XYZ file of C-alpha atoms in Angstrom:
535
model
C -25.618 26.627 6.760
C -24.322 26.497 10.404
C -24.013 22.660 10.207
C -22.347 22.331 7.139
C -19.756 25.134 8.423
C -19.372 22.716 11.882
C -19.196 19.947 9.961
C -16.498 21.737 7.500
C -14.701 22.045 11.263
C -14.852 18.550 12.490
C -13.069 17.307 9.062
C -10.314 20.046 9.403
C -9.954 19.242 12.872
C -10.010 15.145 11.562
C -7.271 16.244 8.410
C -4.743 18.585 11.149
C -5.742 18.289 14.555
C -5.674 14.590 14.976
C -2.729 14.125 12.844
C 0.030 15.345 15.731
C 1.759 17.951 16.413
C 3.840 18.519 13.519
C 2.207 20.621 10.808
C 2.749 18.704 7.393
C 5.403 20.536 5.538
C 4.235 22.002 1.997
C 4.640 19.416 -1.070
C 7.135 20.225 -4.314
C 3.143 20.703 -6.332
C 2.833 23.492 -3.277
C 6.303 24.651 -2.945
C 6.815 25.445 -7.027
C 3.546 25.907 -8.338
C 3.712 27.347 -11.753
C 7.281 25.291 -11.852
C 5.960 22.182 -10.839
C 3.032 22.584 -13.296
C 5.448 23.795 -16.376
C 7.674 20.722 -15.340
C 4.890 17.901 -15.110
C 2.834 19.069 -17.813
C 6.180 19.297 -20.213
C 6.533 15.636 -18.815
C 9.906 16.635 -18.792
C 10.497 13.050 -17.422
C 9.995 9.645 -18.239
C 8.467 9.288 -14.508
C 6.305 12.176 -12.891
C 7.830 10.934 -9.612
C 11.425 11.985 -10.759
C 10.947 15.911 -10.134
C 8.753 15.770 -7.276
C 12.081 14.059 -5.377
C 14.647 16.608 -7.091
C 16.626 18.179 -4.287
C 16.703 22.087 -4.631
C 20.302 23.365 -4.642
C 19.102 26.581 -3.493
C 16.089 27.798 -1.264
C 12.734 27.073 -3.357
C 11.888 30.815 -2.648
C 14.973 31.477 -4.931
C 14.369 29.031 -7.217
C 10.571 30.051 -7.932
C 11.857 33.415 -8.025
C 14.490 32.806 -10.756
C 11.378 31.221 -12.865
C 9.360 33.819 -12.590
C 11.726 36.392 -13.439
C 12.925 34.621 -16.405
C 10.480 31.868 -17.392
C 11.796 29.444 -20.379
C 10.493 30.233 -23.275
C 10.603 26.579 -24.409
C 11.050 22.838 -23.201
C 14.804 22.649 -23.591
C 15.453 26.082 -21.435
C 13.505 24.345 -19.104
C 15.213 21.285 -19.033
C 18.584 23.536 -18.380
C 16.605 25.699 -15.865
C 15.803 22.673 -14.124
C 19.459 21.283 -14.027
C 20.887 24.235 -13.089
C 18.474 24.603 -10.000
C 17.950 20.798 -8.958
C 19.904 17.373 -8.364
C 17.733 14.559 -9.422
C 17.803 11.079 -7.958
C 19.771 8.673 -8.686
C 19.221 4.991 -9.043
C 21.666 2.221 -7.865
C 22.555 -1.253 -9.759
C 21.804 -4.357 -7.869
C 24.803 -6.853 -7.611
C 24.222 -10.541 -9.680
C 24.674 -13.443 -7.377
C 24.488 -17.398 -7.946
C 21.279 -18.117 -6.587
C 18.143 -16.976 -6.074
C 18.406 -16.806 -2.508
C 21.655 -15.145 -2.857
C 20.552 -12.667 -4.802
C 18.075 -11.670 -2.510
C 20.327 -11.913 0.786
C 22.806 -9.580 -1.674
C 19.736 -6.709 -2.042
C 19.665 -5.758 1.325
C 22.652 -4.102 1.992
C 21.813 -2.415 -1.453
C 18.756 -1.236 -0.281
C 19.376 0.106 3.261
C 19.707 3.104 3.592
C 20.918 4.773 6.622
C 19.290 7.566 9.550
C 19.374 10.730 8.287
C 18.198 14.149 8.324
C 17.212 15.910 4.971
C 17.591 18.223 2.899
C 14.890 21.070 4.432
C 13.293 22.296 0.676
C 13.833 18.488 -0.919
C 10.669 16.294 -0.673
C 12.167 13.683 1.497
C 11.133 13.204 5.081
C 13.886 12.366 7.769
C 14.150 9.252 9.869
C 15.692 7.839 12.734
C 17.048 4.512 11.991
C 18.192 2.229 9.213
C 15.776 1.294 6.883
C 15.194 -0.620 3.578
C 13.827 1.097 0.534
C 11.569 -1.141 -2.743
C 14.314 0.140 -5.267
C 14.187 1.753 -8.182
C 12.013 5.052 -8.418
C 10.697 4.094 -5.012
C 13.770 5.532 -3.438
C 12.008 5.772 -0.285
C 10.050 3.782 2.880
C 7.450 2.795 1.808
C 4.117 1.579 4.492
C 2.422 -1.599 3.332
C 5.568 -2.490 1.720
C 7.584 -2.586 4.451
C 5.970 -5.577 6.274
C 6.189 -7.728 3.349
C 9.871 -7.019 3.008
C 10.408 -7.784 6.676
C 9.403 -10.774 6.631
C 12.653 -11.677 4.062
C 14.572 -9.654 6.562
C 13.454 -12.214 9.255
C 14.082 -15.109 7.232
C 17.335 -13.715 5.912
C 18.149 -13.317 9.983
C 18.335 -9.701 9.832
C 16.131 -9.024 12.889
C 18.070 -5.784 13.082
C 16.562 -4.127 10.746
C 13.020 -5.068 11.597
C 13.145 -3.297 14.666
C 14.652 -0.280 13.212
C 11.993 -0.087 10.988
C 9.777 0.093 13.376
C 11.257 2.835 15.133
C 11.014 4.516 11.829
C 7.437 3.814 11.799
C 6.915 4.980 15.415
C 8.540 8.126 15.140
C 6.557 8.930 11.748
C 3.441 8.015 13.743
C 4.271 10.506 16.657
C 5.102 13.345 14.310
C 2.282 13.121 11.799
C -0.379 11.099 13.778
C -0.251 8.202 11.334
C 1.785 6.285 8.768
C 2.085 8.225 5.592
C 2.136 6.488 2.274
C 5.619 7.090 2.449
C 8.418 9.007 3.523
C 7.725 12.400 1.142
C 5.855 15.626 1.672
C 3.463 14.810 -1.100
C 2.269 11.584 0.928
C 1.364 13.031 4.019
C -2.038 13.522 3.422
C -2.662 9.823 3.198
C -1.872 6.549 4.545
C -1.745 2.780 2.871
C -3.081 -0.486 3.958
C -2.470 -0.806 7.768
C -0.240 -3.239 8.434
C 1.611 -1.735 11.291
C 0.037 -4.298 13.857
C 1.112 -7.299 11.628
C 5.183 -5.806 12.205
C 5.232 -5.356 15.590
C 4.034 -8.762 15.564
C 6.840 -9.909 13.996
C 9.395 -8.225 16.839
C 11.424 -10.265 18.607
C 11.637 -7.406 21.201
C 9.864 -7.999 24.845
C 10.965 -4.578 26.023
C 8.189 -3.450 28.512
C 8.669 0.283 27.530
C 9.063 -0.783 24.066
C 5.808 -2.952 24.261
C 4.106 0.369 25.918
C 5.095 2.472 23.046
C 4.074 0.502 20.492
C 0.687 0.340 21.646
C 0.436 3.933 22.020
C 1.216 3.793 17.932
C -1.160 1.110 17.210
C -3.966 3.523 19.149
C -3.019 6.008 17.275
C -3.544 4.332 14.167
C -6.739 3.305 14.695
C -7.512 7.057 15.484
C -6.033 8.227 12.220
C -8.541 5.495 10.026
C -11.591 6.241 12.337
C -11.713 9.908 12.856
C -14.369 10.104 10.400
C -16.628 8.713 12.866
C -16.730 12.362 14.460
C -18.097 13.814 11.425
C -20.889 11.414 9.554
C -24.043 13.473 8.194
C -26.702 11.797 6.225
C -24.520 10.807 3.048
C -23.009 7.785 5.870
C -18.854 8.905 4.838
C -16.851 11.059 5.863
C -12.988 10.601 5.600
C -11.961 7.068 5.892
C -15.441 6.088 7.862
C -18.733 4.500 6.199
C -21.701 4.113 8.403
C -23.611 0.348 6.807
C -26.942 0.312 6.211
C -27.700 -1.542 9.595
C -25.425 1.818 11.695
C -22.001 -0.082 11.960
C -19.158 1.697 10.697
C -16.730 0.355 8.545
C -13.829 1.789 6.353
C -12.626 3.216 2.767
C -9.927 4.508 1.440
C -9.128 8.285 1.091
C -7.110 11.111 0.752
C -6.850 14.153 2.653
C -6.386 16.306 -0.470
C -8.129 16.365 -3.690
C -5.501 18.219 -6.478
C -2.935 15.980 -8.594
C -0.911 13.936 -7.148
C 2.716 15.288 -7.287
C 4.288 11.954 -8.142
C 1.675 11.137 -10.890
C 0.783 15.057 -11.610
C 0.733 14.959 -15.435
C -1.360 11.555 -15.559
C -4.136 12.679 -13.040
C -5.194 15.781 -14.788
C -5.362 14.065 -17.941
C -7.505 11.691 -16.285
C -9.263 14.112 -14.497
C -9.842 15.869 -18.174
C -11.601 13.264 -19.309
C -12.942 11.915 -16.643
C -16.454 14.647 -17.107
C -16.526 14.644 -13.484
C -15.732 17.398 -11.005
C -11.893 17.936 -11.033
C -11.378 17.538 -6.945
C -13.945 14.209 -7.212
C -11.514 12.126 -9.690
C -8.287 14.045 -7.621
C -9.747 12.546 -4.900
C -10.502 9.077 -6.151
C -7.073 8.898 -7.901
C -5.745 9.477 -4.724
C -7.768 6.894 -3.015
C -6.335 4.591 -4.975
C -3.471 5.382 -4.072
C -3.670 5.300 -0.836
C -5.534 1.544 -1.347
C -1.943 0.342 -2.662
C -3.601 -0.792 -5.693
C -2.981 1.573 -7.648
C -4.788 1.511 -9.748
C -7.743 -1.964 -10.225
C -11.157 -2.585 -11.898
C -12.094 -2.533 -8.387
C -12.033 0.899 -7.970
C -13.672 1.607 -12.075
C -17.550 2.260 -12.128
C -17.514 0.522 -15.811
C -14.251 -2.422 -14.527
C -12.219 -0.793 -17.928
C -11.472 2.454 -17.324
C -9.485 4.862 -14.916
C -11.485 7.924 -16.107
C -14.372 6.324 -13.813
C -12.428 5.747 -10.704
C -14.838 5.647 -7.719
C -12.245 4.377 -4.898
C -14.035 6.463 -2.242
C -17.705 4.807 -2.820
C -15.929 1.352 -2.709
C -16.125 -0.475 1.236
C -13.044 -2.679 1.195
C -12.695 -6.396 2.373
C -8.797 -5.673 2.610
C -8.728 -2.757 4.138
C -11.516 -3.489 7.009
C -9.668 -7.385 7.714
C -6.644 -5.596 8.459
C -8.475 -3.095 10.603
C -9.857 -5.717 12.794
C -6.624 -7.311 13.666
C -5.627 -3.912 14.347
C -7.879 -3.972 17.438
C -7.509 -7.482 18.028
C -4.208 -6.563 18.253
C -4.775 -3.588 20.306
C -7.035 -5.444 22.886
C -4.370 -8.272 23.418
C -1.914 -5.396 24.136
C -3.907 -3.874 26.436
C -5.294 -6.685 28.465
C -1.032 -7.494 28.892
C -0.876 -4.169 29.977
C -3.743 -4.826 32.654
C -5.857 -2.520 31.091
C -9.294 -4.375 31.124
C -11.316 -1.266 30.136
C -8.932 -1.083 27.012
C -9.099 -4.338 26.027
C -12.959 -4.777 26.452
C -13.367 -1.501 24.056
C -11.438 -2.935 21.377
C -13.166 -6.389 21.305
C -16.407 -4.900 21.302
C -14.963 -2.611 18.336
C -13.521 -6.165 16.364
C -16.421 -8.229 17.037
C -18.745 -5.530 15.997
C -16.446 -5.145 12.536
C -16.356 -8.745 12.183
C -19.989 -8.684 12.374
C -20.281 -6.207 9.875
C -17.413 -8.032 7.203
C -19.916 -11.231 7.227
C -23.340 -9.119 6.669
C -22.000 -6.885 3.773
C -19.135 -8.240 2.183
C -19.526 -11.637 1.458
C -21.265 -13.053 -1.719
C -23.143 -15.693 -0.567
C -24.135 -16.882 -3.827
C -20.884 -16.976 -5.740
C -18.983 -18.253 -2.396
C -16.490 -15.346 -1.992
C -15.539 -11.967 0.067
C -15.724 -9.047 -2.065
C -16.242 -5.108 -1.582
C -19.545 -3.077 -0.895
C -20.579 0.018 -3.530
C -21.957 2.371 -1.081
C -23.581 4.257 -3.348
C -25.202 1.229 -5.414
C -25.579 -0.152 -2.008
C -24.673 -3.612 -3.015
C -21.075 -5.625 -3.546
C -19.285 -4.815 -6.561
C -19.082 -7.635 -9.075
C -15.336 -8.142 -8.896
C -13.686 -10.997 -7.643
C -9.848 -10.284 -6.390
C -7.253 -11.834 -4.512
C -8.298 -9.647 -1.821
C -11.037 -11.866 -1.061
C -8.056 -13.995 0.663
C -7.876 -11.273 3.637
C -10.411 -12.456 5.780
C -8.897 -16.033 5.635
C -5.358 -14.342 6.255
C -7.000 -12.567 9.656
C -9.336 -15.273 10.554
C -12.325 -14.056 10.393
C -13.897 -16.209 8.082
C -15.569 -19.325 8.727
C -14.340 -22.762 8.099
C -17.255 -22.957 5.400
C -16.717 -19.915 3.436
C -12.883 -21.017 3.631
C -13.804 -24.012 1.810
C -15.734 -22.011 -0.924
C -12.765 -19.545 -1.524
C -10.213 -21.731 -2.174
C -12.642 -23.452 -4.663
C -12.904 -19.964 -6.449
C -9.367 -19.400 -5.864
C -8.241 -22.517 -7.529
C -10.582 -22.258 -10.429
C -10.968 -18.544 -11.091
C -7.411 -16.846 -9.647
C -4.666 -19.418 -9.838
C -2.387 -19.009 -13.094
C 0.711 -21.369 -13.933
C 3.405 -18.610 -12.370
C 0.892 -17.342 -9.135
C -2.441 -15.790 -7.938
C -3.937 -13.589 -10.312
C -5.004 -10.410 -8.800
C -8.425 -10.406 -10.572
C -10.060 -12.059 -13.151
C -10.268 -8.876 -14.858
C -7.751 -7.898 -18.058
C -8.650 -4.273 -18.193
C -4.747 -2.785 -18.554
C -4.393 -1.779 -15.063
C -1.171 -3.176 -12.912
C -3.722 -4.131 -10.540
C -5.586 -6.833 -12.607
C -5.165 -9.720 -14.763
C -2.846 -11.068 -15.345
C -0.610 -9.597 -13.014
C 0.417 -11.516 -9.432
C 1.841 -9.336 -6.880
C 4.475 -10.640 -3.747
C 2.208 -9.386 -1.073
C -0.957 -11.303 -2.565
C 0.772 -14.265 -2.735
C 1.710 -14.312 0.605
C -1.667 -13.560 1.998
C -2.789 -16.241 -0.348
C -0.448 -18.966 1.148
C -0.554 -17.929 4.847
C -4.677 -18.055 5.146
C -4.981 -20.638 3.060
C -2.574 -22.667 5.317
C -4.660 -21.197 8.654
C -8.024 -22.664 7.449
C -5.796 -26.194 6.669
C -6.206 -25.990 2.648
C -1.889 -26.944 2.516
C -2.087 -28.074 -0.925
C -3.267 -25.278 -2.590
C -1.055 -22.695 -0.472
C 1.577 -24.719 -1.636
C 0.776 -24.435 -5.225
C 0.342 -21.004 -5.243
C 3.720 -21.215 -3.074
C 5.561 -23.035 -5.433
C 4.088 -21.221 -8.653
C 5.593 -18.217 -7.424
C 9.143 -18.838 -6.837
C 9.180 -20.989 -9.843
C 7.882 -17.742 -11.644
C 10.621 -15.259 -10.079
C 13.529 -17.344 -9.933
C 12.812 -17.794 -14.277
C 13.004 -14.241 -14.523
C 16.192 -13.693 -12.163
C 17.575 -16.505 -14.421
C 17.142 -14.563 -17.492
C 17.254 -11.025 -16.858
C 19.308 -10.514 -13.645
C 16.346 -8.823 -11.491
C 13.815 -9.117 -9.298
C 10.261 -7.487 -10.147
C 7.332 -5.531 -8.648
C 5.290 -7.818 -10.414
C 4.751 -10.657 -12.966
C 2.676 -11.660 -15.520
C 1.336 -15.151 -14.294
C 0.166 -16.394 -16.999
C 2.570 -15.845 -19.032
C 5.459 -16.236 -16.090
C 6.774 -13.253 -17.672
C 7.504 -9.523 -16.303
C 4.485 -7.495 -15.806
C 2.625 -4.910 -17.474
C 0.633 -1.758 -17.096
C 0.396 1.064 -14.420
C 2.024 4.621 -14.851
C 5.334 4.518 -14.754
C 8.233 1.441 -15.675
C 7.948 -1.984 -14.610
C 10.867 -1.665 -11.618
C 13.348 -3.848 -10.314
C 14.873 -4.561 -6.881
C 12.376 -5.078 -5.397
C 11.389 -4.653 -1.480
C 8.729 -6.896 -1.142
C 8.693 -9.493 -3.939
C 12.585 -10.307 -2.250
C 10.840 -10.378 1.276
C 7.879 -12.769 0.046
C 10.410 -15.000 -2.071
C 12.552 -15.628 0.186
C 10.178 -16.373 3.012
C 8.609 -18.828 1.289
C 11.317 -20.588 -0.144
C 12.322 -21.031 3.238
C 8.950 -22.991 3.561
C 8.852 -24.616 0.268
C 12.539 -24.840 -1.092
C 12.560 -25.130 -4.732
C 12.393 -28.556 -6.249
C 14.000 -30.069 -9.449
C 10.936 -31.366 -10.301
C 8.912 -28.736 -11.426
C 5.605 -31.122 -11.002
C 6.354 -31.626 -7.377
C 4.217 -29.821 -4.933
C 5.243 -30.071 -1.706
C 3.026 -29.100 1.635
C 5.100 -27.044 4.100
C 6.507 -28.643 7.077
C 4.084 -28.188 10.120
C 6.522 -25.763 11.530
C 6.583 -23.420 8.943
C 6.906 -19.958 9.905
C 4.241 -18.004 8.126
C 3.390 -15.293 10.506
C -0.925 -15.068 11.450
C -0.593 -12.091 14.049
């Protein structure tokens, strides 16, 4: 009894007392309650996410109070309670340019948004400096996101904005001790995949104090995804920390809570119904996923088909633990600049003893491709995704198994438009046969590191072939594409949107390494100068 109550007190301290010094503020679920239920579970909107980032035009206490003192009797009353009571978001139309590079440049003053403070009941948290937003519902920074889109920014010369995005990052990183999925209440209690080492990278900025504080951040990070380590008992996880069979510790995703999400309220408990599980278990898997990015994939289902047997925290990512070790790759450069030898030997010990670990566990020797470890089956999963890509895209791999995934990748994940995410069709916006903008790029980038030029440029050229048809005939730029059929993509939990953040970023930086051709069978390699960034 006493050490599961200490061990109930080393994961509060790892959910509040390493996440800095601001307490997170309450979420519209926590703020509302019986409102927020009556709302979501009306599905008085289209999109779950539209009511969680309503702005209150009176204090919530008043609001909840005028519900509760006269509840509507009926989903129309409510609809009028909740106009009377809330201003919901609006969403902008993009401009229609010539080209597809046009277009693109055209997007970012559309989706900029300025500093600001908020709004103290809405959802929204505040931040310092410029910064550009997906589009669409995702009215909002977004993490992972954001370093896809900056690399279009950098391309597009808008070096400004990179840097102010990083100050946004910093200062969310001081406040709440990490990078929150993005800038709402309701994502505070997890992160996304942690790219923050691959911006800074991409700052032009030699600033020493600048340099100093961004180290601090990129410590901190790697804090926030270890802290688990302070709390492991004989299951091997605890938060976002797996102890391997052989005592090295590697990573998962996870969430600090485990109710409904408030963006996707409605849809988890229905899942969560069904599921047969324990309600906080699927919560907490659901929101896993989220935090994963990939929201949701047969990599997280215990049967590849369905959601109602997500399993995200038994699941040992390749992703996730390739980004991790340039994280302290990153962080032991840093620090040896800094003259901090001590630092800097920590952190390579930490990267080679994660690399290590990536080889042992995660890669399927006999079908010649990274994958993810079930920790609970003890063995890799049987799905093949584009995230097998990562460890090419950080370096890690060898020039062998380099050779072997692009074989794969060529015959098992390349469709006419793009990378397929998986090779699995199971209805999920995470699978076949969707492509996403950030895959693609990781694609193309290690690909190009371990010299396989050709088929980065394929999957290169496949793309922007694949986007600029759709601009052509519909005006917009996508989350994501069906690349088989070169058409819009399908499936997920809300509508397919348009804008969009990072498929504009990874467009346009690679058509500024493979412009587009006339002739649709040419293939051209990148020049040798090509700036695809490796960290």
């Amino acid at each position: 009894m006493r050490r599961d109550l200490l061990r109930r007190a080393i994961m509060a301290c790892v959910a509040l007392c390493l996440a800095g010094a601001t307490a997170p503020p309450d979420s519209p679920a926590e703020r509302y309650g019986p409102l927020f239920e009556a709302v979501q579970s009306a599905r008085l909107f289209d999109d779950s996410k539209t009511f969680a980032d309503a702005i209150p035009r009176e204090s919530p206490d008043a609001i909840v109070a005028a519900y509760r003192a006269d509840p509507p009797r009926d989903v129309a009353q409510l609809r009028a309670f909740v106009a009377r009571h809330f201003i919901l978001p609006d969403e902008a139309r993009p401009p229609r340019a010539d080209t597809l590079a046009e277009h693109i440049r055209s997007l970012w003053p559309q989706l900029t948004r300025p500093p600001h403070s908020v709004t103290p009941a809405g959802s929204e948290i505040a931040l310092p400096a410029p910064y550009v937003v997906p589009g669409g519902r995702f009215r909002e920074i977004y993490y992972w996101d954001s370093y896809f889109t900056m690399l279009g920014l950098k391309a597009d010369g808008r070096a400004d904005l990179v840097e102010s995005m990083l100050d946004d990052f910093e200062s969310l990183i001081a406040r709440y001790g990490r990078i929150p999925n993005g800038t709402r209440t309701y994502y505070l209690s997890r992160s996304q995949p942690p790219f923050y080492a691959l911006m800074v990278a991409l700052s032009d900025s030699d600033s020493p104090r600048l340099m100093a504080r961004r180290l601090k951040g990129l410590r901190a990070e790697h804090d926030f995804w270890m802290a688990g380590a302070a709390c492991l008992d004989t299951s091997g996880r605890c938060a976002r920390v797996v102890r391997m069979p052989d005592g090295s510790l590697l990573n998962r995703y996870w969430d600090d809570k485990a109710t409904p999400r408030d963006e996707s309220w409605a849809e988890d408990v229905e899942t969560a119904r069904k599921s047969g599980r324990p309600l906080p278990e699927t919560y907490r898997d659901l929101r896993a996923g989220a935090e994963s990015g990939w929201d949701f994939s047969s990599r997280w289902l215990a049967d590849g088909t369905n959601l109602t047997t997500i399993r995200t925290s038994a699941i040992v990512p390749v992703d996730l633990n390739s980004l991790l070790w340039i994280l302290e790759r990153s962080i032991a450069a840093r620090c040896r600049a800094a003259g901090d030898e001590t630092c800097a030997t920590r952190y390579e010990g930490l990267a080679a003893r994660r690399r290590a670990a990536i080889g042992r566990y995660l890669w399927n020797a006999t079908d010649g491709w990274f994958g993810d470890w079930d920790h609970a089956a003890q063995r890799l999963t049987p799905i093949l995704s584009a995230a097998t890509l990562y460890p090419l895209f950080a370096g890690i791999a060898t020039p062998d198994q380099a050779n072997r995934i692009a074989s794969v990748v060529r015959a098992d994940l390349l469709g006419p438009g793009g990378l397929r995410t998986t090779r699995t069709d199971s209805g999920q916006q995470w699978d076949a046969p969707n492509g996403w903008a950030p895959l693609q790029w990781i694609a193309v980038a290690g690909l190009r590191r371990y010299r396989h030029n050709a088929l980065a440029a394929d999957i290169a050229t496949r793309w922007i072939a694949t986007v600029d048809r759709n601009w052509k005939a519909t005006g917009k730029i996508l989350e994501k594409y069906d690349v088989e059929q070169q058409r819009p993509g399908g499936g997920g939990e809300y509508p397919l949107q348009d804008g969009f953040g990072w498929t504009n970023g990874v467009t346009r930086a690679l058509m500024a390494c493979y412009p587009p051709s006339n002739d649709s069978e040419q293939r051209p390699a990148a020049p040798a100068d090509c700036s695809l960034s490796y960290h």
